[in-house]
Short mmCIF file of C-alpha atoms in Angstrom, two decimals:
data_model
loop_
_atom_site.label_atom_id
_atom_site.label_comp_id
_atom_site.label_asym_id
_atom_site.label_seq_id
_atom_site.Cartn_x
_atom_site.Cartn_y
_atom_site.Cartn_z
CA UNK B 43 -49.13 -41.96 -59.41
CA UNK B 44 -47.66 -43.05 -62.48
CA UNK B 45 -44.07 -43.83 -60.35
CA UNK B 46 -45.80 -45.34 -57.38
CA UNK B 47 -48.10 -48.03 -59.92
CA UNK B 48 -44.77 -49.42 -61.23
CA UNK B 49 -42.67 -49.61 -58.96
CA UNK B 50 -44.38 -51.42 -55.87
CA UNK B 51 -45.85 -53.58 -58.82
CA UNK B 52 -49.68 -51.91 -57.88
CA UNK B 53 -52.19 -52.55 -61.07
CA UNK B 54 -54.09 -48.92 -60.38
CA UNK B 55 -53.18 -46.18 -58.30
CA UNK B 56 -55.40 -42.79 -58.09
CA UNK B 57 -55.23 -40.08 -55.69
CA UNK B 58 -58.08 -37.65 -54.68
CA UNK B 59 -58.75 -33.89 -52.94
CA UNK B 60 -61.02 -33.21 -50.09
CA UNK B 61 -64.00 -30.67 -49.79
CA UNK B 62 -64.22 -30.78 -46.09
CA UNK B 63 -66.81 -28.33 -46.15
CA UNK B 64 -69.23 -30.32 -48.22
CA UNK B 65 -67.68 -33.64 -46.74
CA UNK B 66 -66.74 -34.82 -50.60
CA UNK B 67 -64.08 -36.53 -52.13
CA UNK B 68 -63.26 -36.08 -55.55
CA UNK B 69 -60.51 -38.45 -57.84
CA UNK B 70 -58.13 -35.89 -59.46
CA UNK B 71 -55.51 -38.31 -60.96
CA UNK B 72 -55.23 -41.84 -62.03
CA UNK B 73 -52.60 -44.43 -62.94
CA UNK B 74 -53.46 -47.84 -64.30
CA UNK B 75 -51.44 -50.80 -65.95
CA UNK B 76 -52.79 -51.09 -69.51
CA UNK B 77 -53.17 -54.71 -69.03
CA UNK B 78 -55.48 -54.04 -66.36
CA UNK B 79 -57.56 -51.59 -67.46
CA UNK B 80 -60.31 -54.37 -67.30
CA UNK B 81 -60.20 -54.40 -63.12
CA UNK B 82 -59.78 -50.73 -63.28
CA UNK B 83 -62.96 -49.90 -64.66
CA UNK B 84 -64.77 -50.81 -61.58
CA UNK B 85 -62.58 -48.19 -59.45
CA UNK B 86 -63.60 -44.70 -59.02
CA UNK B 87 -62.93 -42.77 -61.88
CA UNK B 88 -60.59 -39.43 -62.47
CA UNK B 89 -63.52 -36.59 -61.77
CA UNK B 90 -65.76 -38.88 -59.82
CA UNK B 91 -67.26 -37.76 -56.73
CA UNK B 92 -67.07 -39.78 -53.11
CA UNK B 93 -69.47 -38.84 -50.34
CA UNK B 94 -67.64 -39.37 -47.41
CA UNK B 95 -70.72 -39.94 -45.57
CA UNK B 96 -71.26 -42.66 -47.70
CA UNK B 97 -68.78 -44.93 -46.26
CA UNK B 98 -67.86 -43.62 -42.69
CA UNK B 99 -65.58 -46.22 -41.19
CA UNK B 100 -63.35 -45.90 -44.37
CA UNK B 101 -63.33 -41.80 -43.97
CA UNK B 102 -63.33 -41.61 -40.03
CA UNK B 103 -59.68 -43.26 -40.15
CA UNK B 104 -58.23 -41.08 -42.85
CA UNK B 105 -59.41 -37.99 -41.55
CA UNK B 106 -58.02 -38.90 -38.20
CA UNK B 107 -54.92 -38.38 -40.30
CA UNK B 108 -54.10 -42.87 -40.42
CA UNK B 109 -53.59 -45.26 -43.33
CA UNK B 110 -55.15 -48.28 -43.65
CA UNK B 111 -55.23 -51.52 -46.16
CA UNK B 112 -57.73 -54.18 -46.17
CA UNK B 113 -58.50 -56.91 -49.21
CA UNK B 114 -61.48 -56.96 -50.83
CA UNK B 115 -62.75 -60.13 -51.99
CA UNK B 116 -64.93 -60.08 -55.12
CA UNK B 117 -67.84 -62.69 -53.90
CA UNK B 118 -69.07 -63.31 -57.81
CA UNK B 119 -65.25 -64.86 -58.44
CA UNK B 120 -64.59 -63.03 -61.43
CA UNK B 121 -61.46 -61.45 -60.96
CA UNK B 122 -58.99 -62.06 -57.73
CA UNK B 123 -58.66 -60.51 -54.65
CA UNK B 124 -57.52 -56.90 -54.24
CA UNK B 125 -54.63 -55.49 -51.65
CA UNK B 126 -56.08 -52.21 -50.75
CA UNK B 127 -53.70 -49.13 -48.99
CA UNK B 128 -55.60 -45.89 -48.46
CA UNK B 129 -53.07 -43.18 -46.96
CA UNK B 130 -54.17 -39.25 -46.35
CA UNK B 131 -52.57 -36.68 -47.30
CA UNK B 132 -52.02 -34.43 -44.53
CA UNK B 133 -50.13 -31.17 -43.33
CA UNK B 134 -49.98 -29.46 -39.62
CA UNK B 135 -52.88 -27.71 -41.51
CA UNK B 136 -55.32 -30.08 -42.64
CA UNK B 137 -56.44 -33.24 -44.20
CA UNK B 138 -55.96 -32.13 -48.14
CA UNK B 139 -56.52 -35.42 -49.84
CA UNK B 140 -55.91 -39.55 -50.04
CA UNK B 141 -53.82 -41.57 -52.15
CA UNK B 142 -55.07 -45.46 -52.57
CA UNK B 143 -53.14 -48.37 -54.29
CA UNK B 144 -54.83 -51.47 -55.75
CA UNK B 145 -52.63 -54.70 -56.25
CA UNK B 146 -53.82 -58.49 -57.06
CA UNK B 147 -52.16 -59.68 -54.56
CA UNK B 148 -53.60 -61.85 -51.32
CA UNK B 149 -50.33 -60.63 -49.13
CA UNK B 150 -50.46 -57.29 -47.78
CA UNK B 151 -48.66 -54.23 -48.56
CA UNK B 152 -45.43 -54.32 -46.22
CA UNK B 153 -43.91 -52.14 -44.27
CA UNK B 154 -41.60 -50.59 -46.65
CA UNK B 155 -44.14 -49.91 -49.49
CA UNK B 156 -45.91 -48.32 -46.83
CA UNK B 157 -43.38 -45.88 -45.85
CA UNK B 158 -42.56 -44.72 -49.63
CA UNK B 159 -46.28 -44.09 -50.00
CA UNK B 160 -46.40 -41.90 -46.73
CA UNK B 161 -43.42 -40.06 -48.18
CA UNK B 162 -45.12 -39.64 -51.31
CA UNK B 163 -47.99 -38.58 -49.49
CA UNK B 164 -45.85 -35.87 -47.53
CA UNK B 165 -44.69 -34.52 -50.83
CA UNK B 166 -47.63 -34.25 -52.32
CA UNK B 167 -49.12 -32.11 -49.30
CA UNK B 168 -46.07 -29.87 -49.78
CA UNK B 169 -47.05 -29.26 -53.16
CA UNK B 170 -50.90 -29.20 -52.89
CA UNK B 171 -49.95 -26.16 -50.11
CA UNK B 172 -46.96 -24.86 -51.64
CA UNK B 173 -49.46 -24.41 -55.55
CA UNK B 174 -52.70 -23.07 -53.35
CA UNK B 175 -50.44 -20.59 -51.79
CA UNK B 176 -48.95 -19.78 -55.13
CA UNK B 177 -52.85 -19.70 -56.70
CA UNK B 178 -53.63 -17.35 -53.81
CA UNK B 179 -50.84 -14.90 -54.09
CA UNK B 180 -51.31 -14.82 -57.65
CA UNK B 181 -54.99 -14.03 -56.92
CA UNK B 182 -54.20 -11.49 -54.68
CA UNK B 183 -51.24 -9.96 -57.02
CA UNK B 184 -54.26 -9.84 -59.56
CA UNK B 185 -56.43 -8.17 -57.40
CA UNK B 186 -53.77 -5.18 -56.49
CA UNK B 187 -53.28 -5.03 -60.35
CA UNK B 188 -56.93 -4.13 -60.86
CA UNK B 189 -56.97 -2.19 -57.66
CA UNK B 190 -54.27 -0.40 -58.96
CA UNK B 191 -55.10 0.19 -62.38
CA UNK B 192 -58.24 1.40 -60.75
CA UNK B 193 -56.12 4.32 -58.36
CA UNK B 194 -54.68 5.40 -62.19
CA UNK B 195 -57.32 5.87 -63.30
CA UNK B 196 -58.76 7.87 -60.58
CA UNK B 197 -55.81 10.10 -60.49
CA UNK B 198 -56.10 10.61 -64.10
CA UNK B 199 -59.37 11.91 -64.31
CA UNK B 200 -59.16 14.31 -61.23
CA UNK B 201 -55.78 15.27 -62.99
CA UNK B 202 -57.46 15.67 -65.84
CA UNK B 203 -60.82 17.98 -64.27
CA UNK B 204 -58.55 19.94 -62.07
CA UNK B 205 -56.32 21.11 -65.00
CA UNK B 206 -59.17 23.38 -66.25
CA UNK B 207 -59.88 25.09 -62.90
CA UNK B 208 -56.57 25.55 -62.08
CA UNK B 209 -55.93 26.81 -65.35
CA UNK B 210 -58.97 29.64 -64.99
CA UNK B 211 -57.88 30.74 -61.31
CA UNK B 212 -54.13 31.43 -63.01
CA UNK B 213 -55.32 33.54 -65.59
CA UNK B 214 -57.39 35.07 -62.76
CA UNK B 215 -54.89 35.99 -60.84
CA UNK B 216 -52.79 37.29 -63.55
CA UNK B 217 -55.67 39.96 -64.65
CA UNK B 218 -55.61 40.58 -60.96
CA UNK B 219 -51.98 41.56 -61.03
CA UNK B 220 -52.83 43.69 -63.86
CA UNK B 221 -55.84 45.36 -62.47
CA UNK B 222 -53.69 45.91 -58.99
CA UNK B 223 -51.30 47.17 -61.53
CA UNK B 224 -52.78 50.03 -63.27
CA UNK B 225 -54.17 50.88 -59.42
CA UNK B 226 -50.71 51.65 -58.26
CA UNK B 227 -51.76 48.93 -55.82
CA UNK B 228 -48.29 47.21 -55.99
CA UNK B 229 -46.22 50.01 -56.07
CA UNK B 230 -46.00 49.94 -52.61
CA UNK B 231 -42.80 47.41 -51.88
CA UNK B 232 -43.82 45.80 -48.96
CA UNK B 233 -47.58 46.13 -49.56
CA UNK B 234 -50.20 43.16 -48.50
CA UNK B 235 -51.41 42.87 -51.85
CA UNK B 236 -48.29 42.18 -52.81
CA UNK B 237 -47.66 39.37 -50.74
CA UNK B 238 -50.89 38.04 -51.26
CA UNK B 239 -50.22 37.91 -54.81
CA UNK B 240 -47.10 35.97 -54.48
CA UNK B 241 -48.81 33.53 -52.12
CA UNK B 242 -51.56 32.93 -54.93
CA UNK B 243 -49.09 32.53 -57.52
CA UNK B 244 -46.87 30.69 -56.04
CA UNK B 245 -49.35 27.99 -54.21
CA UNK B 246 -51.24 27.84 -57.85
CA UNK B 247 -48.21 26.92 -59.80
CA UNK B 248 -47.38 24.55 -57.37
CA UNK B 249 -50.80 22.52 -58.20
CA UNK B 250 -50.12 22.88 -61.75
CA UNK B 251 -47.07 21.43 -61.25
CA UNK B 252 -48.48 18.79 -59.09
CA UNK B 253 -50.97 18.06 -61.60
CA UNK B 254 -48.87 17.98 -64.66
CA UNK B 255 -46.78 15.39 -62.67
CA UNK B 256 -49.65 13.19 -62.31
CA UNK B 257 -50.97 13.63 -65.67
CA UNK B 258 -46.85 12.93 -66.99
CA UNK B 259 -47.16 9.43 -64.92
CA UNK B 260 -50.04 8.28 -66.26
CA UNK B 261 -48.91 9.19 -70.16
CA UNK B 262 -45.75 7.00 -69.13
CA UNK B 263 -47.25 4.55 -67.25
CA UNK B 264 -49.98 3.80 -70.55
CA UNK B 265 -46.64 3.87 -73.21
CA UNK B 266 -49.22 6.52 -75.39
CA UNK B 267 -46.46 8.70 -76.47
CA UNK B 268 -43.97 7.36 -78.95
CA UNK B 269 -40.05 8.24 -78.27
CA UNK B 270 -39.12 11.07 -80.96
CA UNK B 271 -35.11 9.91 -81.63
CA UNK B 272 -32.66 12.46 -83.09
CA UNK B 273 -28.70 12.64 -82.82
CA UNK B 274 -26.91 14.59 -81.11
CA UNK B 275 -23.09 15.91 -79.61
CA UNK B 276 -24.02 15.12 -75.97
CA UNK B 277 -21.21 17.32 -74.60
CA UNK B 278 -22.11 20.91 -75.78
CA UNK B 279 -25.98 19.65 -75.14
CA UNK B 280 -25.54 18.70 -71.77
CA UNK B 281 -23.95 21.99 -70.75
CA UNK B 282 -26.56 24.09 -72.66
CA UNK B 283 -28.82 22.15 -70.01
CA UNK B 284 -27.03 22.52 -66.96
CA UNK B 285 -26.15 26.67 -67.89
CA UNK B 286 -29.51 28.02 -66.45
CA UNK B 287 -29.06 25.87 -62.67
CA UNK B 288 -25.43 27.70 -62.61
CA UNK B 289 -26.74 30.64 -61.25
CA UNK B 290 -28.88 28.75 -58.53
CA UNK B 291 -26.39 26.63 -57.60
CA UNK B 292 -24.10 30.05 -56.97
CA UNK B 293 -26.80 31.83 -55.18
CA UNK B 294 -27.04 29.24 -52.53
CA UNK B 295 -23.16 29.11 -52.68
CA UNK B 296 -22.93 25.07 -53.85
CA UNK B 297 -20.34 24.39 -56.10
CA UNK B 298 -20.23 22.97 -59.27
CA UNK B 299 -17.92 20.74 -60.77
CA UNK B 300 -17.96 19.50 -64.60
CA UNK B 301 -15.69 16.83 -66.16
CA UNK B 302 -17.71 16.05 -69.50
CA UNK B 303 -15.16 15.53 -72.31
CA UNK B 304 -15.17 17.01 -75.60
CA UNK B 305 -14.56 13.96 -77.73
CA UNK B 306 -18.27 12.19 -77.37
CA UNK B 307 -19.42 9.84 -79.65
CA UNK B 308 -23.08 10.97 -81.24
CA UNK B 309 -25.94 9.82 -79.09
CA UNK B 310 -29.36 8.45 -80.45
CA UNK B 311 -32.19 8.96 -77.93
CA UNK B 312 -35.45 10.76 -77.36
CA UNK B 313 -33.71 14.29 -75.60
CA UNK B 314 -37.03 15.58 -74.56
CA UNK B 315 -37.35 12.60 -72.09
CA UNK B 316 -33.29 13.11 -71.45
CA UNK B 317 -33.92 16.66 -70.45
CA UNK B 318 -36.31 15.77 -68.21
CA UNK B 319 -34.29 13.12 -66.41
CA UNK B 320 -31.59 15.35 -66.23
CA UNK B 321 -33.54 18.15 -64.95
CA UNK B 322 -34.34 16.37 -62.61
CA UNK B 323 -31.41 15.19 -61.18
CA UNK B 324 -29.44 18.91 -60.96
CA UNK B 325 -33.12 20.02 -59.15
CA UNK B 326 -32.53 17.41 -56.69
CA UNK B 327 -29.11 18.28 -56.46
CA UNK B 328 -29.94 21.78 -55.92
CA UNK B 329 -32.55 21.17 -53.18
CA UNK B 330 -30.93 18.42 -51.21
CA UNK B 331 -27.52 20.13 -51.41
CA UNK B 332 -25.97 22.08 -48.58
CA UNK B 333 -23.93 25.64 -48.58
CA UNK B 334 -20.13 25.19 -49.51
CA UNK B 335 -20.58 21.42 -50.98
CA UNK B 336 -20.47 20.36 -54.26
CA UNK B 337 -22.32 19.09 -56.67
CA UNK B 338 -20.64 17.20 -59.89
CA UNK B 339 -21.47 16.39 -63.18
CA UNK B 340 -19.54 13.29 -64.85
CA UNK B 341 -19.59 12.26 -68.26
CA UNK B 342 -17.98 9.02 -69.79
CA UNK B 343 -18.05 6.73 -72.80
CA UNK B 344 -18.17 3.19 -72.92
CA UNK B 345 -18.07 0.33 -75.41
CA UNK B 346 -21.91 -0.38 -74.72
CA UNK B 347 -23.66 2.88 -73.12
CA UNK B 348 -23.30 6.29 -72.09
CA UNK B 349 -22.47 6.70 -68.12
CA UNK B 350 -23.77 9.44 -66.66
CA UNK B 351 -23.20 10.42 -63.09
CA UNK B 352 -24.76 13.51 -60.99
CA UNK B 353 -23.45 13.82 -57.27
CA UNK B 354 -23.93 15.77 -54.34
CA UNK B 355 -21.78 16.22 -51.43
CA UNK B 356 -22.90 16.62 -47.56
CA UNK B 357 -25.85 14.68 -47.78
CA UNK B 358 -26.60 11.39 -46.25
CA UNK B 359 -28.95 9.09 -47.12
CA UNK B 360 -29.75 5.96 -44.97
CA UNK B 361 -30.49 2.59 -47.09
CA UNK B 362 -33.92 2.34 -46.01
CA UNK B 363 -34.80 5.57 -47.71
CA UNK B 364 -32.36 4.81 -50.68
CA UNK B 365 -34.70 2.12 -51.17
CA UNK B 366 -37.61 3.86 -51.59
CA UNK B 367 -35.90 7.09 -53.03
CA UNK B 368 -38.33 6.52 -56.56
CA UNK B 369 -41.51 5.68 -54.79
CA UNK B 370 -44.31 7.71 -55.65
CA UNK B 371 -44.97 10.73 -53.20
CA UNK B 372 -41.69 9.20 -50.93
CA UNK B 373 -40.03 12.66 -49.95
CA UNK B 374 -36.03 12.53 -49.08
CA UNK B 375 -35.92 14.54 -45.41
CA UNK B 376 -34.60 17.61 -46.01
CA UNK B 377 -31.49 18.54 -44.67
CA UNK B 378 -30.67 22.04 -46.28
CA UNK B 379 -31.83 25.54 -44.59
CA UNK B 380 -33.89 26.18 -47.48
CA UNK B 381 -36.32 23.31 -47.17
CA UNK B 382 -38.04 23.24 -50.45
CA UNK B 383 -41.29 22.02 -51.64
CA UNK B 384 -42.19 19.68 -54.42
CA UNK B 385 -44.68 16.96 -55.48
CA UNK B 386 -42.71 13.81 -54.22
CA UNK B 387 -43.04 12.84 -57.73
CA UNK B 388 -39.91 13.98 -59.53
CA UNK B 389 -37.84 10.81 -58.86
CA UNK B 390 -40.58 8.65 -59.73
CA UNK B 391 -41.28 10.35 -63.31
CA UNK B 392 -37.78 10.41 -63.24
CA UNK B 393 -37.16 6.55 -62.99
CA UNK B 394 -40.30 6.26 -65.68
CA UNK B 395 -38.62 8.10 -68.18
CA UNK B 396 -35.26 6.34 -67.50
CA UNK B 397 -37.24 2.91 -68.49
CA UNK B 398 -39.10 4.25 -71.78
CA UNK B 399 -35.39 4.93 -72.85
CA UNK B 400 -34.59 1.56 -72.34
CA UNK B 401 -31.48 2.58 -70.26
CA UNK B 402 -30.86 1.90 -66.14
CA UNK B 403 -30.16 4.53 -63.02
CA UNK B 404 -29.08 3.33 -59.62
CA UNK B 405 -28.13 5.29 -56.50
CA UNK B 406 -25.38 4.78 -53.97
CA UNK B 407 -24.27 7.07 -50.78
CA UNK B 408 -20.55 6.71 -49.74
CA UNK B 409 -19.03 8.62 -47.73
CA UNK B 410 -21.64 11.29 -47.44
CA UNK B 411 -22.03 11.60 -51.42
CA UNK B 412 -25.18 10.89 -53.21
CA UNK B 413 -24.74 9.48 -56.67
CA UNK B 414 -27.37 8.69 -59.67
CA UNK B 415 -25.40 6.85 -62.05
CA UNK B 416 -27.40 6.85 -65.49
CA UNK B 417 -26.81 4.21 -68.30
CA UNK B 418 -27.93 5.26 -71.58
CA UNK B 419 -27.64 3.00 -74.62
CA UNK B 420 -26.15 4.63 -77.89
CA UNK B 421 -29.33 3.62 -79.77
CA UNK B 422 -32.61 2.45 -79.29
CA UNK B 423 -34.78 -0.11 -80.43
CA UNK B 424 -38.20 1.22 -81.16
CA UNK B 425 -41.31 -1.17 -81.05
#
């Protein structure tokens, strides 16, 4: 407005939004010459209100989508003549608005002046559109927040009241297994009970597990737990941690290749959330590796981080699922004879914990080899 005033010489210039529904107009911005503030007081006013039905011939051309100008002639004499050009402002969508210049001139608004103010016009229905689309995504990113916030919570509490149950039916099925015990019940190898048993304590561990997941999300997800930071040689740790998945990986006859270095500088970190990323990663490994391929552990040092790299070989991943590889619940199709079961929410706890110790993962697949590549800063900077 301010632009438009000075440089076509204009003493006032305002510009106003339309309620089509209630047929209103209403002045949202205005632009006067301090030396005419005088003339301008007689104009509508920034905030003021226009019926449209209150003057139809002026309305019925702008919302047919045309400009107009007229003069209007002030019959008491006691200020001059005004130029009047009323232009809409208009999309392929709508009529969103009007802009309307005021000079004290007799001659009329040429043709030039009038095509800057249509382009004005056309910019300013790009950004009236453009800002209510950006009001309504925000609107609608605000409402999946609370949505969202809402689902947490949900999960936590059932998380929270299933833990108990679950946590009475294990100890009833391990006085079970006692009382079967002292029966002889299960001396019999191959015996129903015994399978039964299994099935029970297997499918109940798995909803523990399921449910200590979702509880670990939502502790991660809230920040409740501060990081506990020691120091520590990463080399003999690391291996301490991958010793008990040795044995796995021989019984399903994947081999395992280590290149971590002796020579480590100290790392300062929270290593209960480290042992659970890494974990993790040689589980996954585990699962999602075939017979006779290899899985391989890489350690290095740099200047700014620790790089730490798990791969697997004989696996391919296509880069639609690498992209949601740490979604919630997003299982990786399994390609191994074993198929195993899990929660579909190790690589998303996974990626949590990565981000409360401030450090980055990324996967690739090349050349059918899956890689996590784990940055790790040498310290952190609690809050």
């Amino acid at each position: 407005m301010q632009e438009l005033t000075l440089v076509l010489g204009t003493i006032c210039c305002h510009t106003a939004s339309y309620n089509l529904g209630s047929a209103t107009s209403t002045v949202r911005y205005q632009y006067t010459i301090s030396e005419h503030e005088i003339i301008a007081s007689s104009l509508p006013s920034v905030g003021q209100v226009v019926f449209m039905n209150a003057f139809p011939e002026v309305y019925r051309q702008l919302l047919q989508g045309e400009h107009f100008q007229f003069c209007e002639i002030d019959v008491s004499a006691v200020r001059k003549p005004l130029a009047i050009l009323a232009c809409p402002i208009i999309d392929n969508q709508a009529i969103l608005g009007d802009l309307w210049l005021f000079k004290q001139k007799t001659d009329a608004f040429n043709e030039l002046e009038i095509r800057l103010v249509q382009q004005v016009a056309n910019q300013c229905a790009f950004a009236i559109r453009q800002a209510r689309l950006c009001q309504a995504s925000q609107q609608r990113i605000e409402e999946l927040e609370r949505l969202n916030h809402l689902k947490d919570d949900f999960v936590s509490t059932v998380s929270h009241e299933l833990r108990a149950p679950m946590t009475n039916i294990r100890m009833a099925i391990e006085m079970l297994e006692g009382i079967l015990k002292q029966s002889q019940t299960l001396e019999a190898k191959h015996s129903s009970a015994t399978r039964y048993l299994r099935i029970l304590r297997d499918e109940c561990q798995r909803e523990m597990n399921l449910i200590n997941d979702l509880l670990d999300l939502t502790r991660l997800d809230t920040k409740t737990e501060p990081l506990v930071l020691t120091s520590k040689n990463l080399s003999s740790w690391i291996l301490q941690i991958i010793e008990p998945f040795e044995e796995r990986f021989c019984t399903q006859q994947q081999q395992l290749h280590i290149d971590i270095p002796t020579e480590i500088p100290v790392l300062t970190t929270d290593f209960f959330q480290l042992e659970g990323i890494l974990v993790e990663l040689f589980n996954n490994a585990y699962k999602y590796t075939p017979a006779n391929e290899t899985i391989a552990v890489l350690l290095r040092a740099t200047p700014s981080a620790l790089r730490l790299s798990v791969s697997n070989s004989g696996v391919e991943i296509s880069t639609d699922e690498l992209a949601h590889i740490f979604d919630k619940f997003h299982r990786i199709p399994s390609h191994n004879p074993w198929k195993h079961r899990g929660t579909g929410l190790g690589l998303a706890l996974l990626r949590k914990r990565v981000e409360q110790l401030q450090s980055t993962i990324i996967v690739s697949n090349e050349q059918k080899w899956i890689t996590f590549t784990l940055q790790i800063p040498w310290s952190i900077e609690q809050d």
